[in-house]
PDB file of C-alpha atoms in Angstrom:
ATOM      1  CA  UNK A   1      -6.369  -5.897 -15.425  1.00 44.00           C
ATOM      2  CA  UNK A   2      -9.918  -5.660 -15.174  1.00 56.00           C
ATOM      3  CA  UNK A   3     -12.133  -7.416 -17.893  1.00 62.00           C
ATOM      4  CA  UNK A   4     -13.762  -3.881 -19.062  1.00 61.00           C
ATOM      5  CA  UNK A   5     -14.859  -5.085 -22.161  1.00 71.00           C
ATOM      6  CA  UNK A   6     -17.213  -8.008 -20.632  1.00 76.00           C
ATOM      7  CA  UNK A   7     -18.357  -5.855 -18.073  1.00 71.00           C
ATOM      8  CA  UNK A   8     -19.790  -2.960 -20.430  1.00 73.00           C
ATOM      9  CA  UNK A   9     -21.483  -6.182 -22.069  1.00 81.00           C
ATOM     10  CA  UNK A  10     -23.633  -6.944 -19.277  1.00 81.00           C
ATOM     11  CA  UNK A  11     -27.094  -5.613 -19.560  1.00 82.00           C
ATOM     12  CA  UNK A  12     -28.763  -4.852 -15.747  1.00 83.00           C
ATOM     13  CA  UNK A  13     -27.270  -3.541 -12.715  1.00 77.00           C
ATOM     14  CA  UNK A  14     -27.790  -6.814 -10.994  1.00 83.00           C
ATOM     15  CA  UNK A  15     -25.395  -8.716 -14.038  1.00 83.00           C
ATOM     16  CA  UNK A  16     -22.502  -6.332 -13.070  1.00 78.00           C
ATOM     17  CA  UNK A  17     -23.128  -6.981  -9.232  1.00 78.00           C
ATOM     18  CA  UNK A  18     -22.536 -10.094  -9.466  1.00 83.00           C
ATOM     19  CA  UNK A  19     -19.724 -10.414 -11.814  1.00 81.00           C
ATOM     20  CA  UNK A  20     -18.032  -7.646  -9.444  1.00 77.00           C
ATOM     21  CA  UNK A  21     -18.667 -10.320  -6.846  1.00 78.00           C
ATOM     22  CA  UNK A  22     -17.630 -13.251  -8.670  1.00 82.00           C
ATOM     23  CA  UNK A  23     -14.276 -11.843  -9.605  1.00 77.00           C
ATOM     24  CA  UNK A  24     -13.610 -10.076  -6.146  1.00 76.00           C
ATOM     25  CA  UNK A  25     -13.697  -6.528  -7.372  1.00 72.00           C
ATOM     26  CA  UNK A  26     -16.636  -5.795  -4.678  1.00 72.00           C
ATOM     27  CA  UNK A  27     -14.914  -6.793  -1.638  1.00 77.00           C
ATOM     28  CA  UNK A  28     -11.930  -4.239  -2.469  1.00 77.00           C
ATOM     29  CA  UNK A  29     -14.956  -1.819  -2.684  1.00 77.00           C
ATOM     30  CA  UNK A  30     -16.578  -2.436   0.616  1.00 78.00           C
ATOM     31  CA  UNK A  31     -12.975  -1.931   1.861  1.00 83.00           C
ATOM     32  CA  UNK A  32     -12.546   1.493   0.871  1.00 87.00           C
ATOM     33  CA  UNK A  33     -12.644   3.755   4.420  1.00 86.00           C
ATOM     34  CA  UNK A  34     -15.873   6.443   4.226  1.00 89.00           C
ATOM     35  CA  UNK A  35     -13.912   9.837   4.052  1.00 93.00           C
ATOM     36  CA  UNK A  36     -11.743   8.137   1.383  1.00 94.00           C
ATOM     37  CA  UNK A  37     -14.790   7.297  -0.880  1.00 90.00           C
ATOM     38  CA  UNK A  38     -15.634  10.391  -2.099  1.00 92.00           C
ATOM     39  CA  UNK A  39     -12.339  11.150  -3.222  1.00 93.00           C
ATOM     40  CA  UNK A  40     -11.618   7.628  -4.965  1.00 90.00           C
ATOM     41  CA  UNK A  41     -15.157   7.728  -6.641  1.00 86.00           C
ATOM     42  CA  UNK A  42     -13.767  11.597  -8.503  1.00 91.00           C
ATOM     43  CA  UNK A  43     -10.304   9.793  -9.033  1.00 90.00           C
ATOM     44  CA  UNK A  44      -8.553  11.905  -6.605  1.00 94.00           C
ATOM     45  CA  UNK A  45      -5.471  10.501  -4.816  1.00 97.00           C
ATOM     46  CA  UNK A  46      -4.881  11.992  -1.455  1.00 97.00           C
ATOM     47  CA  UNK A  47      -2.955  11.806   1.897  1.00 96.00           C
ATOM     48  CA  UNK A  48      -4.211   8.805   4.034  1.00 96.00           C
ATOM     49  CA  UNK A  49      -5.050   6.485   1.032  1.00 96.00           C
ATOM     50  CA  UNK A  50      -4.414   3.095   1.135  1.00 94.00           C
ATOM     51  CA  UNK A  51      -2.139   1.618  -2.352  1.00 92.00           C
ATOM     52  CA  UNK A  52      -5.738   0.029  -3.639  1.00 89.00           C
ATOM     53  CA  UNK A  53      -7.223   3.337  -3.323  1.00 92.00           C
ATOM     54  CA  UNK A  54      -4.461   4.785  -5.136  1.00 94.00           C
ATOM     55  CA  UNK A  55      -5.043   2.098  -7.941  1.00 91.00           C
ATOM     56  CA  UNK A  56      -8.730   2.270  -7.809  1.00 88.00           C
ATOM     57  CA  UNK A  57      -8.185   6.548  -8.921  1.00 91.00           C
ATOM     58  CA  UNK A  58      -5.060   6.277 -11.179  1.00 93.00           C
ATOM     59  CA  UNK A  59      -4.658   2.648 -12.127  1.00 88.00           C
ATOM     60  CA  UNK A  60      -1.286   1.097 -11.735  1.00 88.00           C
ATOM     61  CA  UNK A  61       1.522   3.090 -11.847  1.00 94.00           C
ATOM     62  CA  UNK A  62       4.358   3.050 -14.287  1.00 92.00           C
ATOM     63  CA  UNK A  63       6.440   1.821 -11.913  1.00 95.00           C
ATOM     64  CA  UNK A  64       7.050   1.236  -8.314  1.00 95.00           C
ATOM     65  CA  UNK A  65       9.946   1.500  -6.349  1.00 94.00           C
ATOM     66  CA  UNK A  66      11.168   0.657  -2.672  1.00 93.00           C
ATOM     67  CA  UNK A  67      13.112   3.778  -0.888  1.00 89.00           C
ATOM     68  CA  UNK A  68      15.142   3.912   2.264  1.00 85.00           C
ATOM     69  CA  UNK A  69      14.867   7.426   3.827  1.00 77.00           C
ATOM     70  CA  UNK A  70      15.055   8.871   7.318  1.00 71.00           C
ATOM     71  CA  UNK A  71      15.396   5.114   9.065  1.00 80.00           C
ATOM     72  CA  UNK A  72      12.204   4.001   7.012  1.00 84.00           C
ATOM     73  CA  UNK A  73      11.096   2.330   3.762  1.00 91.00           C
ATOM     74  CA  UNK A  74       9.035   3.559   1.427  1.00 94.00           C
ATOM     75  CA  UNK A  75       6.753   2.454  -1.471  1.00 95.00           C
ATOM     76  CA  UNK A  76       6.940   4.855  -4.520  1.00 96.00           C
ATOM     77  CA  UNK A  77       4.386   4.601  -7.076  1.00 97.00           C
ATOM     78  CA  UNK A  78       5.408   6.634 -10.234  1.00 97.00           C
ATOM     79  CA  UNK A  79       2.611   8.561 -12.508  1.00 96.00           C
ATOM     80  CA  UNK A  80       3.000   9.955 -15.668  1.00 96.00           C
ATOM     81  CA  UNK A  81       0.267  12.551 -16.510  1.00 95.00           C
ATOM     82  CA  UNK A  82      -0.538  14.782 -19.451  1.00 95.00           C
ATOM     83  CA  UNK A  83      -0.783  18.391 -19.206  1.00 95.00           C
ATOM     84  CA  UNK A  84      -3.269  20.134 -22.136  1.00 92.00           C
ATOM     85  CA  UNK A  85      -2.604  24.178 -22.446  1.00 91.00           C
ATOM     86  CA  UNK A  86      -5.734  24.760 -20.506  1.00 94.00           C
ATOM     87  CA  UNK A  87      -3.460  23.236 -17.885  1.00 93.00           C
ATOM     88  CA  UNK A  88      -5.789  20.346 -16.922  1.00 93.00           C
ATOM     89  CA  UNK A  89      -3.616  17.125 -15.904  1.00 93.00           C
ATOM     90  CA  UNK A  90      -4.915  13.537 -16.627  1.00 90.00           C
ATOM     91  CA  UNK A  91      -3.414   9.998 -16.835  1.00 91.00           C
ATOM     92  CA  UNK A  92      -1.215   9.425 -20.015  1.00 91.00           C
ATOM     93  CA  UNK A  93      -2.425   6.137 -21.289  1.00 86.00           C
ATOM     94  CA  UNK A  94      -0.411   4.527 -23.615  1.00 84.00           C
ATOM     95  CA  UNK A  95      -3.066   4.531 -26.816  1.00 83.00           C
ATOM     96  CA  UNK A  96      -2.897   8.800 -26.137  1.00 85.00           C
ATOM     97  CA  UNK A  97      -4.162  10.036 -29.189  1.00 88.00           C
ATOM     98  CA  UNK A  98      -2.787  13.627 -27.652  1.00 86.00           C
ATOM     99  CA  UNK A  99       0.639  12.836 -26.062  1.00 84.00           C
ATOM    100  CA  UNK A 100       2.717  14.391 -28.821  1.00 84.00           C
ATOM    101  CA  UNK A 101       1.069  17.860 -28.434  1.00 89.00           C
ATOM    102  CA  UNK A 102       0.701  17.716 -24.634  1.00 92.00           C
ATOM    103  CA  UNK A 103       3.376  18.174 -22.300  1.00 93.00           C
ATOM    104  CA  UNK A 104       4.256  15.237 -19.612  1.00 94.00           C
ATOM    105  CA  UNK A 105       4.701  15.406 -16.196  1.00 96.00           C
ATOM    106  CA  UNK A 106       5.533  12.545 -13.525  1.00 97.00           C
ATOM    107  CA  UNK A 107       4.362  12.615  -9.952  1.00 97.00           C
ATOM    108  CA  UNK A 108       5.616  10.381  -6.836  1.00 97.00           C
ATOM    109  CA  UNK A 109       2.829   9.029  -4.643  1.00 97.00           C
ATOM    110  CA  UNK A 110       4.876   7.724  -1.370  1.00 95.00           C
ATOM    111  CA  UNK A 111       3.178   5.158   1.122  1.00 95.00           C
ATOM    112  CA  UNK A 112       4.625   4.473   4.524  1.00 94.00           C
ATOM    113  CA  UNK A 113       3.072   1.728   6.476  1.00 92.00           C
ATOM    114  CA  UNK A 114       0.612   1.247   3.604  1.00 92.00           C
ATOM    115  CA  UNK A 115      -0.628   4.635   3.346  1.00 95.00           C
ATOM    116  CA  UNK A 116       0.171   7.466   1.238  1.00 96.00           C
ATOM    117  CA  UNK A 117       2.091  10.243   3.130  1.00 95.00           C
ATOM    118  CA  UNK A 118       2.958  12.580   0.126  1.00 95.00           C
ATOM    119  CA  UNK A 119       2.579  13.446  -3.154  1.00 96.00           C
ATOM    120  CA  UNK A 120       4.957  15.302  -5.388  1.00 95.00           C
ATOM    121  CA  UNK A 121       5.906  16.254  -8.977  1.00 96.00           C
ATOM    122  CA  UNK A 122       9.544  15.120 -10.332  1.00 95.00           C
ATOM    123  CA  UNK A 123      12.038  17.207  -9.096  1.00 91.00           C
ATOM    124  CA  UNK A 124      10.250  17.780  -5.783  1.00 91.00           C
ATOM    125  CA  UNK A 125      11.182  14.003  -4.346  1.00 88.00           C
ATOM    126  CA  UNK A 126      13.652  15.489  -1.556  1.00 84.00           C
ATOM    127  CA  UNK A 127      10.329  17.732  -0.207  1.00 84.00           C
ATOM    128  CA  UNK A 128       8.690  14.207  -0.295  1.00 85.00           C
ATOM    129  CA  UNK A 129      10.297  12.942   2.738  1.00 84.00           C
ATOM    130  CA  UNK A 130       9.701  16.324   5.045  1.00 85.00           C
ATOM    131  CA  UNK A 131       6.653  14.876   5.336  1.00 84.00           C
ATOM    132  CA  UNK A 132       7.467  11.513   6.372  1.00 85.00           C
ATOM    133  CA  UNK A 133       5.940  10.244   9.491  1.00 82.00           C
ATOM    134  CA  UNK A 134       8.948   8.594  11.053  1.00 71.00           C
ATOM    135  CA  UNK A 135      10.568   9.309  14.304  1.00 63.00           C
ATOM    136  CA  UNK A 136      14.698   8.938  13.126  1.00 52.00           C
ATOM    137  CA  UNK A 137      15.127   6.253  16.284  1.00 48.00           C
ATOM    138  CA  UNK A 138      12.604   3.799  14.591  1.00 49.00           C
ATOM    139  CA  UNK A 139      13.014   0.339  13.505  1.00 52.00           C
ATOM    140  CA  UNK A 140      14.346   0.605  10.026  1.00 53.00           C
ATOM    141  CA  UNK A 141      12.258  -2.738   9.233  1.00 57.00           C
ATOM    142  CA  UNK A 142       9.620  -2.668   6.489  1.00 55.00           C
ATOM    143  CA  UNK A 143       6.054  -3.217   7.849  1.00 52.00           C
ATOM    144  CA  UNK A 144       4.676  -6.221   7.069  1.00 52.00           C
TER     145      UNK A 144
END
């Protein structure tokens, strides 16, 4: 996990730089592909992301989970969110001061090949795979 509170400690922009360097956050940055960095930087989690993109907008999931579906295997990240009665959705953390009042929802972020191919609510998983880029005479292997 990522050492917030020393980081909020440093003072100038050039302390942070180079304690993002120093630990290797700023490499995974430069990684990030242009049309995904817009999205990443407003914590929005979208077809075509890479799984450190995903974590970069929503943190580590609750879980994750290997699949077999359609002659391919899947990674799928699991995501609890809160729901407020304005019906805005955002991460459920686990010191939620609002939990009890809000209602919970999961969603299913599925990679293939490394990249995410769909995302769905619980209850929705079977719609999931419709959108699965696999041909059903592929190689069942898992990419390396």
């Amino acid at each position: 996990m990522f050492p917030l509170d020393v980081f909020v400690k440093l003072k100038t922009t050039e302390e942070r730089k180079d304690f993002l360097e120093k630990a290797g956050y700023w490499k995974i940055w430069d990684k990030i592909e242009d049309e995904m960095l817009p999205y990443v930087l407003k914590g929005d989690v979208i077809k075509g992301m890479n799984k450190n993109e995903v974590f970069m907008c929503w943190d580590k999931p609750s879980k994750i989970r290997k699949d077999f579906r359609k002659n391919a295997y899947v990674d799928v990240l699991n995501y609890k969110f809160e729901v407020d009665r304005k019906g805005r959705e955002f991460l459920l953390r686990e010191d939620s001061q609002t939990a009890y009042k809000n209602e919970i929802v999961t969603k299913y972020v599925y990679l293939y090949n490394g990249k995410v191919f769909s995302i769905v609510y619980a209850g929705e998983e079977e719609d999931a795979f419709d959108e699965l880029p696999v041909e059903e005479n592929a190689d069942p292997e898992p990419a390396k």
